[in-house]
mmCIF file with all atom_site columns, C-alpha atoms in Angstrom:
data_model
loop_
_atom_site.group_PDB
_atom_site.id
_atom_site.type_symbol
_atom_site.label_atom_id
_atom_site.label_alt_id
_atom_site.label_comp_id
_atom_site.label_asym_id
_atom_site.label_entity_id
_atom_site.label_seq_id
_atom_site.pdbx_PDB_ins_code
_atom_site.Cartn_x
_atom_site.Cartn_y
_atom_site.Cartn_z
_atom_site.occupancy
_atom_site.B_iso_or_equiv
_atom_site.pdbx_formal_charge
_atom_site.auth_seq_id
_atom_site.auth_comp_id
_atom_site.auth_asym_id
_atom_site.auth_atom_id
_atom_site.pdbx_PDB_model_num
ATOM 1  C CA . UNK A 1 1  ? 131.803 -18.610 59.214 1.00 86.00 ? 1  UNK A CA 1
ATOM 2  C CA . UNK A 1 2  ? 129.416 -21.447 58.413 1.00 90.00 ? 2  UNK A CA 1
ATOM 3  C CA . UNK A 1 3  ? 128.572 -21.913 62.102 1.00 92.00 ? 3  UNK A CA 1
ATOM 4  C CA . UNK A 1 4  ? 128.005 -18.182 62.584 1.00 93.00 ? 4  UNK A CA 1
ATOM 5  C CA . UNK A 1 5  ? 125.672 -18.002 59.579 1.00 95.00 ? 5  UNK A CA 1
ATOM 6  C CA . UNK A 1 6  ? 123.691 -21.143 60.445 1.00 97.00 ? 6  UNK A CA 1
ATOM 7  C CA . UNK A 1 7  ? 123.164 -19.973 64.020 1.00 97.00 ? 7  UNK A CA 1
ATOM 8  C CA . UNK A 1 8  ? 122.177 -16.483 62.878 1.00 96.00 ? 8  UNK A CA 1
ATOM 9  C CA . UNK A 1 9  ? 119.548 -17.977 60.575 1.00 97.00 ? 9  UNK A CA 1
ATOM 10 C CA . UNK A 1 10 ? 118.236 -19.907 63.590 1.00 97.00 ? 10 UNK A CA 1
ATOM 11 C CA . UNK A 1 11 ? 118.042 -16.710 65.665 1.00 96.00 ? 11 UNK A CA 1
ATOM 12 C CA . UNK A 1 12 ? 121.156 -17.260 67.776 1.00 96.00 ? 12 UNK A CA 1
ATOM 13 C CA . UNK A 1 13 ? 123.703 -14.499 67.358 1.00 94.00 ? 13 UNK A CA 1
ATOM 14 C CA . UNK A 1 14 ? 127.387 -15.297 67.821 1.00 93.00 ? 14 UNK A CA 1
ATOM 15 C CA . UNK A 1 15 ? 130.493 -13.867 66.306 1.00 89.00 ? 15 UNK A CA 1
ATOM 16 C CA . UNK A 1 16 ? 133.568 -15.482 64.892 1.00 88.00 ? 16 UNK A CA 1
ATOM 17 C CA . UNK A 1 17 ? 136.597 -15.258 67.122 1.00 87.00 ? 17 UNK A CA 1
ATOM 18 C CA . UNK A 1 18 ? 140.095 -16.629 67.356 1.00 86.00 ? 18 UNK A CA 1
ATOM 19 C CA . UNK A 1 19 ? 140.845 -19.187 70.025 1.00 87.00 ? 19 UNK A CA 1
ATOM 20 C CA . UNK A 1 20 ? 143.991 -19.262 72.161 1.00 88.00 ? 20 UNK A CA 1
ATOM 21 C CA . UNK A 1 21 ? 147.003 -20.925 70.578 1.00 88.00 ? 21 UNK A CA 1
ATOM 22 C CA . UNK A 1 22 ? 145.304 -21.280 67.200 1.00 86.00 ? 22 UNK A CA 1
ATOM 23 C CA . UNK A 1 23 ? 147.929 -21.466 64.477 1.00 85.00 ? 23 UNK A CA 1
ATOM 24 C CA . UNK A 1 24 ? 145.665 -19.956 61.842 1.00 82.00 ? 24 UNK A CA 1
ATOM 25 C CA . UNK A 1 25 ? 145.777 -16.288 60.919 1.00 79.00 ? 25 UNK A CA 1
ATOM 26 C CA . UNK A 1 26 ? 143.266 -14.008 62.714 1.00 73.00 ? 26 UNK A CA 1
ATOM 27 C CA . UNK A 1 27 ? 141.326 -13.510 59.456 1.00 77.00 ? 27 UNK A CA 1
ATOM 28 C CA . UNK A 1 28 ? 140.550 -17.245 59.460 1.00 80.00 ? 28 UNK A CA 1
ATOM 29 C CA . UNK A 1 29 ? 138.820 -17.692 62.792 1.00 82.00 ? 29 UNK A CA 1
ATOM 30 C CA . UNK A 1 30 ? 138.209 -21.149 64.148 1.00 84.00 ? 30 UNK A CA 1
ATOM 31 C CA . UNK A 1 31 ? 135.968 -20.337 67.105 1.00 89.00 ? 31 UNK A CA 1
ATOM 32 C CA . UNK A 1 32 ? 132.782 -18.551 67.964 1.00 89.00 ? 32 UNK A CA 1
ATOM 33 C CA . UNK A 1 33 ? 132.069 -16.209 70.865 1.00 90.00 ? 33 UNK A CA 1
ATOM 34 C CA . UNK A 1 34 ? 128.824 -16.375 72.778 1.00 89.00 ? 34 UNK A CA 1
ATOM 35 C CA . UNK A 1 35 ? 127.594 -13.168 74.400 1.00 85.00 ? 35 UNK A CA 1
ATOM 36 C CA . UNK A 1 36 ? 126.698 -14.549 77.810 1.00 86.00 ? 36 UNK A CA 1
ATOM 37 C CA . UNK A 1 37 ? 126.044 -11.097 79.357 1.00 90.00 ? 37 UNK A CA 1
ATOM 38 C CA . UNK A 1 38 ? 123.113 -10.706 76.960 1.00 87.00 ? 38 UNK A CA 1
ATOM 39 C CA . UNK A 1 39 ? 121.380 -13.838 78.211 1.00 90.00 ? 39 UNK A CA 1
ATOM 40 C CA . UNK A 1 40 ? 122.111 -13.268 81.886 1.00 92.00 ? 40 UNK A CA 1
ATOM 41 C CA . UNK A 1 41 ? 120.773 -9.714  81.616 1.00 93.00 ? 41 UNK A CA 1
ATOM 42 C CA . UNK A 1 42 ? 117.526 -11.184 80.325 1.00 94.00 ? 42 UNK A CA 1
ATOM 43 C CA . UNK A 1 43 ? 117.394 -13.429 83.376 1.00 95.00 ? 43 UNK A CA 1
ATOM 44 C CA . UNK A 1 44 ? 118.308 -16.773 81.832 1.00 95.00 ? 44 UNK A CA 1
ATOM 45 C CA . UNK A 1 45 ? 119.250 -19.305 84.479 1.00 94.00 ? 45 UNK A CA 1
ATOM 46 C CA . UNK A 1 46 ? 121.059 -22.625 84.316 1.00 94.00 ? 46 UNK A CA 1
ATOM 47 C CA . UNK A 1 47 ? 118.056 -24.368 82.765 1.00 96.00 ? 47 UNK A CA 1
ATOM 48 C CA . UNK A 1 48 ? 117.767 -21.809 79.948 1.00 96.00 ? 48 UNK A CA 1
ATOM 49 C CA . UNK A 1 49 ? 121.513 -21.769 79.283 1.00 94.00 ? 49 UNK A CA 1
ATOM 50 C CA . UNK A 1 50 ? 121.389 -25.552 78.894 1.00 96.00 ? 50 UNK A CA 1
ATOM 51 C CA . UNK A 1 51 ? 118.485 -25.132 76.489 1.00 97.00 ? 51 UNK A CA 1
ATOM 52 C CA . UNK A 1 52 ? 120.476 -22.592 74.448 1.00 96.00 ? 52 UNK A CA 1
ATOM 53 C CA . UNK A 1 53 ? 123.460 -24.966 74.384 1.00 96.00 ? 53 UNK A CA 1
ATOM 54 C CA . UNK A 1 54 ? 121.197 -27.750 73.163 1.00 98.00 ? 54 UNK A CA 1
ATOM 55 C CA . UNK A 1 55 ? 119.793 -25.513 70.422 1.00 98.00 ? 55 UNK A CA 1
ATOM 56 C CA . UNK A 1 56 ? 123.300 -24.526 69.326 1.00 97.00 ? 56 UNK A CA 1
ATOM 57 C CA . UNK A 1 57 ? 124.327 -28.189 69.167 1.00 98.00 ? 57 UNK A CA 1
ATOM 58 C CA . UNK A 1 58 ? 121.181 -29.020 67.201 1.00 98.00 ? 58 UNK A CA 1
ATOM 59 C CA . UNK A 1 59 ? 121.967 -26.395 64.559 1.00 98.00 ? 59 UNK A CA 1
ATOM 60 C CA . UNK A 1 60 ? 125.689 -27.133 64.362 1.00 97.00 ? 60 UNK A CA 1
ATOM 61 C CA . UNK A 1 61 ? 125.149 -30.888 64.029 1.00 97.00 ? 61 UNK A CA 1
ATOM 62 C CA . UNK A 1 62 ? 123.775 -30.159 60.554 1.00 95.00 ? 62 UNK A CA 1
ATOM 63 C CA . UNK A 1 63 ? 124.428 -26.490 59.664 1.00 96.00 ? 63 UNK A CA 1
ATOM 64 C CA . UNK A 1 64 ? 122.855 -26.715 56.202 1.00 96.00 ? 64 UNK A CA 1
ATOM 65 C CA . UNK A 1 65 ? 119.492 -28.064 57.411 1.00 97.00 ? 65 UNK A CA 1
ATOM 66 C CA . UNK A 1 66 ? 117.028 -25.189 56.890 1.00 97.00 ? 66 UNK A CA 1
ATOM 67 C CA . UNK A 1 67 ? 114.193 -27.105 58.558 1.00 98.00 ? 67 UNK A CA 1
ATOM 68 C CA . UNK A 1 68 ? 116.187 -27.487 61.774 1.00 98.00 ? 68 UNK A CA 1
ATOM 69 C CA . UNK A 1 69 ? 117.166 -23.814 61.648 1.00 98.00 ? 69 UNK A CA 1
ATOM 70 C CA . UNK A 1 70 ? 113.509 -22.825 61.363 1.00 98.00 ? 70 UNK A CA 1
ATOM 71 C CA . UNK A 1 71 ? 112.509 -25.118 64.259 1.00 98.00 ? 71 UNK A CA 1
ATOM 72 C CA . UNK A 1 72 ? 115.271 -23.680 66.444 1.00 98.00 ? 72 UNK A CA 1
ATOM 73 C CA . UNK A 1 73 ? 114.283 -20.150 65.461 1.00 98.00 ? 73 UNK A CA 1
ATOM 74 C CA . UNK A 1 74 ? 110.770 -20.843 66.755 1.00 98.00 ? 74 UNK A CA 1
ATOM 75 C CA . UNK A 1 75 ? 112.164 -22.126 70.065 1.00 97.00 ? 75 UNK A CA 1
ATOM 76 C CA . UNK A 1 76 ? 114.493 -19.128 70.367 1.00 97.00 ? 76 UNK A CA 1
ATOM 77 C CA . UNK A 1 77 ? 111.587 -16.715 69.844 1.00 97.00 ? 77 UNK A CA 1
ATOM 78 C CA . UNK A 1 78 ? 109.527 -18.467 72.519 1.00 97.00 ? 78 UNK A CA 1
ATOM 79 C CA . UNK A 1 79 ? 112.429 -18.379 74.959 1.00 96.00 ? 79 UNK A CA 1
ATOM 80 C CA . UNK A 1 80 ? 113.063 -14.689 74.317 1.00 95.00 ? 80 UNK A CA 1
ATOM 81 C CA . UNK A 1 81 ? 109.391 -13.896 74.829 1.00 96.00 ? 81 UNK A CA 1
ATOM 82 C CA . UNK A 1 82 ? 109.591 -15.516 78.256 1.00 96.00 ? 82 UNK A CA 1
ATOM 83 C CA . UNK A 1 83 ? 112.645 -13.391 79.088 1.00 95.00 ? 83 UNK A CA 1
ATOM 84 C CA . UNK A 1 84 ? 112.209 -9.974  77.438 1.00 93.00 ? 84 UNK A CA 1
ATOM 85 C CA . UNK A 1 85 ? 115.012 -7.416  77.346 1.00 90.00 ? 85 UNK A CA 1
ATOM 86 C CA . UNK A 1 86 ? 114.786 -5.339  80.550 1.00 86.00 ? 86 UNK A CA 1
#
């Protein structure tokens, strides 16, 4: 939940999801799902996907850092402006 919320604040939408063979109950998810069709539809290529992965890692390395979230949000907006929704 913390990862989902930190990424959402930074402008990256994911949703909580269970992972295979997780022993926790489904209400307590331990993974996140990335909507890759959304980024490929926009035309993101390998370079942009790597950039998104880097931004996700940046946010999740310190999920409570509001400054980092704001910086990432700015980068996400710029990336999305380059690749508008068709």
